Each structure stands twice: as structure tokens, then as C-alpha cells.
Tab-separated table of C-alpha atoms in Angstrom:
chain	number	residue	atom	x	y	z
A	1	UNK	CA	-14.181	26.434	-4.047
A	2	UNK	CA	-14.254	23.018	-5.834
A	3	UNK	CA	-11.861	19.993	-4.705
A	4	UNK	CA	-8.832	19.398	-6.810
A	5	UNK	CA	-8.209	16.142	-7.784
A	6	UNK	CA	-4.299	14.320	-7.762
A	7	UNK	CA	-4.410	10.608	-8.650
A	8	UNK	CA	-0.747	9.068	-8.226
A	9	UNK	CA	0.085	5.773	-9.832
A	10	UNK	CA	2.068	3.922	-6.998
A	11	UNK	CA	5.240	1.638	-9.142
A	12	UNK	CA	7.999	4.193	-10.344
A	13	UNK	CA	5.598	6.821	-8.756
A	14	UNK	CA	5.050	7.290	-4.832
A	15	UNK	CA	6.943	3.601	-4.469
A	16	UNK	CA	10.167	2.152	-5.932
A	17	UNK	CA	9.247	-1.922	-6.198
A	18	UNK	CA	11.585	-2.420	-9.149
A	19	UNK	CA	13.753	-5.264	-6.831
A	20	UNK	CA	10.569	-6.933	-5.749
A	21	UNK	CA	9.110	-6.604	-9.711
A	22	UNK	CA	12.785	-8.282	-11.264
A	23	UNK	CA	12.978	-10.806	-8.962
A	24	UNK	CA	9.413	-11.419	-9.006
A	25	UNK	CA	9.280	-11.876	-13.159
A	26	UNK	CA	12.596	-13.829	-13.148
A	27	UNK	CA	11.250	-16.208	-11.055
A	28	UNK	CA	8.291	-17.277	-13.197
A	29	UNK	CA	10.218	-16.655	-16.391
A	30	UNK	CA	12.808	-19.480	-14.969
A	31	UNK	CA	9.721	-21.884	-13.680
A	32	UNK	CA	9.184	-21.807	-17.186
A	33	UNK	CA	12.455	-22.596	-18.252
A	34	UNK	CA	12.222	-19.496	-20.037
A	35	UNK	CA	15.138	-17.039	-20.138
A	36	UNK	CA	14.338	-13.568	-18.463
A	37	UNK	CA	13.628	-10.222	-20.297
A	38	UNK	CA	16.306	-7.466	-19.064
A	39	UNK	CA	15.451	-5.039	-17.056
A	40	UNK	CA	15.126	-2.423	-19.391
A	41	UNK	CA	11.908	-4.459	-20.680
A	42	UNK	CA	10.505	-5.981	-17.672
A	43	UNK	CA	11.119	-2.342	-15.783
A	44	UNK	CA	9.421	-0.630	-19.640
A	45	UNK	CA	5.807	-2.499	-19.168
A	46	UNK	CA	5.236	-1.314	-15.191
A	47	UNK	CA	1.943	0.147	-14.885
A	48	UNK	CA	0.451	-1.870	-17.450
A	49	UNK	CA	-2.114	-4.962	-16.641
A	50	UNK	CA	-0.191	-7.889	-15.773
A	51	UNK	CA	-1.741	-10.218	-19.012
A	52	UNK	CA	-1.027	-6.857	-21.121
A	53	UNK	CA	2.290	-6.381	-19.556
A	54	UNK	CA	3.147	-10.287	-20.561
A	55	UNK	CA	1.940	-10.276	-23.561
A	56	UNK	CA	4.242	-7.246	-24.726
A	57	UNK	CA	7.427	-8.877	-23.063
A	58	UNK	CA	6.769	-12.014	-25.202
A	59	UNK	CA	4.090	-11.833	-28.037
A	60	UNK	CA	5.388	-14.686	-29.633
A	61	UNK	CA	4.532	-17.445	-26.700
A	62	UNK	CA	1.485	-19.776	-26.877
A	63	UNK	CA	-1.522	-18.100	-24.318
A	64	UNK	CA	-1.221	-20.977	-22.449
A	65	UNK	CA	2.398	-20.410	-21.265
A	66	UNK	CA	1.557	-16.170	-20.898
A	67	UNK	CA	-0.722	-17.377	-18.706
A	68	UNK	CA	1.356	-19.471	-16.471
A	69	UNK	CA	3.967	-16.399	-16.485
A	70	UNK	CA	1.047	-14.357	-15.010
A	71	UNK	CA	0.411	-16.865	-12.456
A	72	UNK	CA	3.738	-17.618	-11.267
A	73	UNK	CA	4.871	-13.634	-11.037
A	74	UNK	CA	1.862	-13.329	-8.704
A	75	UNK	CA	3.162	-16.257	-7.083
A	76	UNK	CA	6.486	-14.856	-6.844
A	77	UNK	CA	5.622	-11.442	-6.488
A	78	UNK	CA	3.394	-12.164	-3.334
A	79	UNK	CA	5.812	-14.650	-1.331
A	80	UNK	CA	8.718	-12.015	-1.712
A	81	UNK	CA	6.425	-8.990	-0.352
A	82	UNK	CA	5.465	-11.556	2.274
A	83	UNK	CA	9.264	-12.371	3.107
A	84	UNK	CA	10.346	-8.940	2.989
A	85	UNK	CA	7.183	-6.904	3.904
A	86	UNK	CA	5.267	-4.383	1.621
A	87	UNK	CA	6.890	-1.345	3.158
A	88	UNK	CA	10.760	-2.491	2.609
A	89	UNK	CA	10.350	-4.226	-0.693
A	90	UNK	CA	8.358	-1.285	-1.867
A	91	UNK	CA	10.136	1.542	0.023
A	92	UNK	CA	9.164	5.534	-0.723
A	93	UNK	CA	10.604	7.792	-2.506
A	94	UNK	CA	12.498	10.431	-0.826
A	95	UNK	CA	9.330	12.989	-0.257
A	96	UNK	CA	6.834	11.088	-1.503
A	97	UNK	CA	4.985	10.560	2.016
A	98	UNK	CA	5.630	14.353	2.764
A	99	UNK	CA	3.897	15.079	-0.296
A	100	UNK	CA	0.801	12.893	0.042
A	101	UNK	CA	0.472	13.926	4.162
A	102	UNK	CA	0.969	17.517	3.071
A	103	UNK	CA	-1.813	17.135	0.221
A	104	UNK	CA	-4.097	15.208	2.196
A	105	UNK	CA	-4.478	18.087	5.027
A	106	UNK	CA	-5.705	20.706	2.631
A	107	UNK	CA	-9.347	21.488	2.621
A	108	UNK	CA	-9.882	21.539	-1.207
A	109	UNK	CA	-7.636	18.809	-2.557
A	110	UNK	CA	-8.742	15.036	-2.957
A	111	UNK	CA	-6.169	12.286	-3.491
A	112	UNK	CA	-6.580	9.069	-5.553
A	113	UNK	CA	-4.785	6.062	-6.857
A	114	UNK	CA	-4.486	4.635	-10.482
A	115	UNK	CA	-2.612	1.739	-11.073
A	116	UNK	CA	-1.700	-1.440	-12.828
A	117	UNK	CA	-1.874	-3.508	-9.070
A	118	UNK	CA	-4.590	-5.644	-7.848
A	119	UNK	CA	-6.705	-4.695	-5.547
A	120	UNK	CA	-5.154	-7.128	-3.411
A	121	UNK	CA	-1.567	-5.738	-3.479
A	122	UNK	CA	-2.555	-2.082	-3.136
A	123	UNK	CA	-4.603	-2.729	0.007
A	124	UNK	CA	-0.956	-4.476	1.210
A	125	UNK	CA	0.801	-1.488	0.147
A	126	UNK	CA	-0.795	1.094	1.652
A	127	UNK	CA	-1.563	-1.077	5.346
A	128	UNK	CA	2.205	-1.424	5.245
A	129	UNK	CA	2.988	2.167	4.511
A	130	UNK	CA	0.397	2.998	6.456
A	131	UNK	CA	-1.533	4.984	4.134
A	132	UNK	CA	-4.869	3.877	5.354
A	133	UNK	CA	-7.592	7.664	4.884
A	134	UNK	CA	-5.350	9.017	2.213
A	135	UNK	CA	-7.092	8.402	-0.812
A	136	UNK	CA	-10.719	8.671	-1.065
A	137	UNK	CA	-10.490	6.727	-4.878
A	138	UNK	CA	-8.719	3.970	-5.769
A	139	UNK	CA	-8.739	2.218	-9.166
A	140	UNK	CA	-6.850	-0.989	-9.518
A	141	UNK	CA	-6.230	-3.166	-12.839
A	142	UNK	CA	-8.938	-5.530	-11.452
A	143	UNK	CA	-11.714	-3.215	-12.436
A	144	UNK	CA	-10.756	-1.351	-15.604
A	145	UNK	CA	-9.100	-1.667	-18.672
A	146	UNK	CA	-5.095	-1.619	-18.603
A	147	UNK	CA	-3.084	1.854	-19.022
A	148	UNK	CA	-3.348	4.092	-20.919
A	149	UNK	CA	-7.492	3.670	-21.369
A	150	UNK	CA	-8.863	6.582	-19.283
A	151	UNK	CA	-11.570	4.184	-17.636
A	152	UNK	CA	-9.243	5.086	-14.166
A	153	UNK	CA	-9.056	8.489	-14.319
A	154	UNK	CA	-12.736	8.663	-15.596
A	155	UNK	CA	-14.038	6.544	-12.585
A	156	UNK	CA	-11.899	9.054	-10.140
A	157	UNK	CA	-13.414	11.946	-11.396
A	158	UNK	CA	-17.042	10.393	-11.357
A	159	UNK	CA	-16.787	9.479	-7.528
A	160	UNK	CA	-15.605	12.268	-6.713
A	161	UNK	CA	-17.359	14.180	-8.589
A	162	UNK	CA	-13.918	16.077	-9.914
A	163	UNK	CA	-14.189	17.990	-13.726
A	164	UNK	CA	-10.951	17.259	-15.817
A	165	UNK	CA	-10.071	20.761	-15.298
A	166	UNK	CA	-9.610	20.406	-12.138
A	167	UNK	CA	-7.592	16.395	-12.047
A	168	UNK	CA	-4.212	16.094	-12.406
A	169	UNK	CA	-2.587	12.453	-12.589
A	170	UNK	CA	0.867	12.165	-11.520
A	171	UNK	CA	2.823	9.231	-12.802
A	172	UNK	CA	6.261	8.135	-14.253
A	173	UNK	CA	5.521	6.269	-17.628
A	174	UNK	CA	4.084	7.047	-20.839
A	175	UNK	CA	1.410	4.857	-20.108
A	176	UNK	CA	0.028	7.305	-17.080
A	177	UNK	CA	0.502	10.551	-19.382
A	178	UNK	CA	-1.062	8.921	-22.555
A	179	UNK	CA	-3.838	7.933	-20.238
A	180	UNK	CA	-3.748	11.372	-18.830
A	181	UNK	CA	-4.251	12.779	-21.828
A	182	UNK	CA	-6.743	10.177	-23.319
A	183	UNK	CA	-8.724	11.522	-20.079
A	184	UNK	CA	-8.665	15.050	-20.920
A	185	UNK	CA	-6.721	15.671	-17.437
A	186	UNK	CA	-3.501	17.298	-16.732
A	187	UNK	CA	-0.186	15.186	-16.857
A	188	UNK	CA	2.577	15.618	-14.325
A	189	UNK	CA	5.115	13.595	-14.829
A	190	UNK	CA	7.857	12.337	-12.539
A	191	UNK	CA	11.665	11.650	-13.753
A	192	UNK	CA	12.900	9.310	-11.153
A	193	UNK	CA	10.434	6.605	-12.008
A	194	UNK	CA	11.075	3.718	-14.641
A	195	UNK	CA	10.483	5.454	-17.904
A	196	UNK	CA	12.914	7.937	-19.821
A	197	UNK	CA	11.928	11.273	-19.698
A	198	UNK	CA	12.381	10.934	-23.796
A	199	UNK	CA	9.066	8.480	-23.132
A	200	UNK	CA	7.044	11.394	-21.312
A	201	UNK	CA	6.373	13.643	-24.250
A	202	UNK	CA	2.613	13.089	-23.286
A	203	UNK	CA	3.311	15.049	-20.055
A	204	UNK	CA	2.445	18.576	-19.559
A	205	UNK	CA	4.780	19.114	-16.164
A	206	UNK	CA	7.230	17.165	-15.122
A	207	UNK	CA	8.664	17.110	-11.775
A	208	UNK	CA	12.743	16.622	-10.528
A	209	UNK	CA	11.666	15.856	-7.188
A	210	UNK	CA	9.190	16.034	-4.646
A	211	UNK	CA	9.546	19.634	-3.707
A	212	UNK	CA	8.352	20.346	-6.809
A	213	UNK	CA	4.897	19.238	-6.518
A	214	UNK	CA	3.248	21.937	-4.735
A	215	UNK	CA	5.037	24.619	-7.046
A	216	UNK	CA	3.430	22.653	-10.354
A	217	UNK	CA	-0.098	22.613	-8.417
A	218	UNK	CA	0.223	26.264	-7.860
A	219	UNK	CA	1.327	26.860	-11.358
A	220	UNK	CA	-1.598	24.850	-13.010
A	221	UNK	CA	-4.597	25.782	-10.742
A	222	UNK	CA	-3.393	29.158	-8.713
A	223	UNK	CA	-3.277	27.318	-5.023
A	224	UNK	CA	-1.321	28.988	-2.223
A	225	UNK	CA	0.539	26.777	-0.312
């Protein structure tokens, strides 16, 4: 039987970070003497590159000054993880490490990662939730284009040698189901995450919680629990 492929994104997704991401991007936005997007619009660009993400928050500002917001969020963003620790500033989603441990012991499912962190801060993540062996592909925003290019989901399915029929990618914006789709892959999207469901319209499932997950797997390939 082939392996299935289920790529997560992580933010919004498997791991609620919104505190750590507001206080993170308020911080360099007031090093700049600049005053904060709200929430809404900081929490609307999650998942996206960090210089992309910027750049859509405030088009307007010279490159030099994006660029010094980029720095000082990964500034900010890294001593606050630090302070607080990966695990409680990013905590999990009520099911979400069910679902991934349930996932990971079946015989013809493969799980990757596609997200808008570095390298760096997913290999914190996932030491402090100790997800180390979960996912046999991860693809970080230091290696591909930002959301929603497929380059991600395309370099999943290459190393694991995955067809688009049988990927899904699980995620909570628009950007991860407009990349799903841009892939040729199946969306599943997730509504407790930091876009409107009125945002997901790219999505081809979309989940209420957890539980659901194995029921929409079933329901798009045929697997028995």
C-alpha cells in the first residue's frame, strides 16, 4: 500500500504561539518607535515569511526600517521563548499531540512540517515538545519561497516520494490551503487557528477539533482506524 502523506503547519495549527508572536512584534514595532499593528493584522500574516509577513503589515515603510522590524521580532521573539520555554509559550492544542502520536504509529502514514519558522525555531519547538522522530520532512521558510508557493509541499512529496493524491496539508490560514491547492494536494483546514473560517474557502475539509482528523483521513483516502 503506498504511504500517505499529512504535512501540518505548526502556528495556529498543532501550536498556539499567538502570546509569544504579539508580544514578540510589539516589541520591535516599539524599538522603532513605531506604533503596533492590532492583533487582528499581526495574528492575519502568521505562516507567511517573516520579510513577507512585514512587508504586508506596513508596505509603506522604507526597506531599511522593514528590515530592522525583522531583526528585532527575532530578537524579541527568541529571548521570550528563551524566558518562557518553547513548550509553554507555544503550548498544544487540546489533541494535537494525540493526533500526531496516533498518526505517527501507523504503518502507511508519513508526517511532515510546512511552515513560515526558521529552521532554528522549529528545531526549538519540537526538542521542547518533544517531538523529536515524528516527522520524517520538514520545510522551514529558510529554504523555500513564503506561503502559499507550493515549493513546501512539493519538496515533502519529493523526499518522500508521496503523489499529491495521496498528501494532505493540514493548516489554519488561507495561506496553507491556497498553497495546498497551488500544490495539487488536499486541504484540511482547522477552525481554531488564527484565520476566519470565511478566509478558508481554499479548503476542501475542515476540521472542529482534533477528533476529527482521523474521520476526514478515512473519508478522503478509505483508511480504517
Amino acid at each position: 500500500m503506498p504511504l500517505k502523506l499529512v504535512i501540518f503547519d505548526v502556528d495556529g495549527t498543532l501550536v498556539d504561539s499567538q502570546g509569544l508572536i504579539l508580544a514578540a512584534m510589539r516589541a520591535a514595532f516599539a524599538e522603532e518607535g513605531l506604533q503596533a499593528p492590532t492583533r487582528e493584522a499581526i495574528l492575519g500574516i502568521v505562516g507567511l515569511s517573516l520579510d513577507v509577513a512585514v512587508f504586508k503589515l506596513v508596505p509603506d515603510l522604507e526597506q531599511t526600517q522593514r528590515a530592522r522590524l525583522v531583526d528585532g521580532y527575532k530578537q524579541s521573539y527568541m529571548q521570550l521563548r528563551a524566558a518562557q520555554g518553547a513548550a509553554q509559550s507555544s503550548p498544544f492544542y487540546p489533541g494535537a499531540f494525540d493526533a500526531l502520536t496516533r498518526l505517527r504509529e501507523r504503518e502507511d502514514v508519513l508526517l511532515g512540517v510546512a511552515t513560515g519558522k526558521s529552521r532554528r525555531g522549529l528545531d526549538k519547538l519540537i526538542a521542547g515538545h518533544g517531538l523529536e522522530g515524528y516527522f520524517v520532512t520538514t520545510q522551514v521558510a529558510d529554504d523555500h519561497p513564503s506561503k502559499p508557493h507550493p515549493s513546501m509541499i512539493e519538496t515533502a512529496m519529493l523526499e518522500t516520494g508521496a503523489t499529491a493524491a495521496e498528501t494532505v496539508m493540514i493548516g489554519d490560514t488561507s495561506f496553507d490551503m491556497e498553497m495546498a491547492a497551488a500544490a495539487g494536494v488536499t486541504g484540511i483546514a482547522v477552525k481554531w487557528g488564527y484565520h476566519p473560517a470565511t478566509r478558508l474557502g481554499a479548503a476542501q475539509a475542515m476540521l472542529d477539533d482534533f477528533g476529527a482528523l482521523d474521520g476526514a483521513l478515512e473519508q478522503i483516502w478509505g483508511l480504517q482506524p
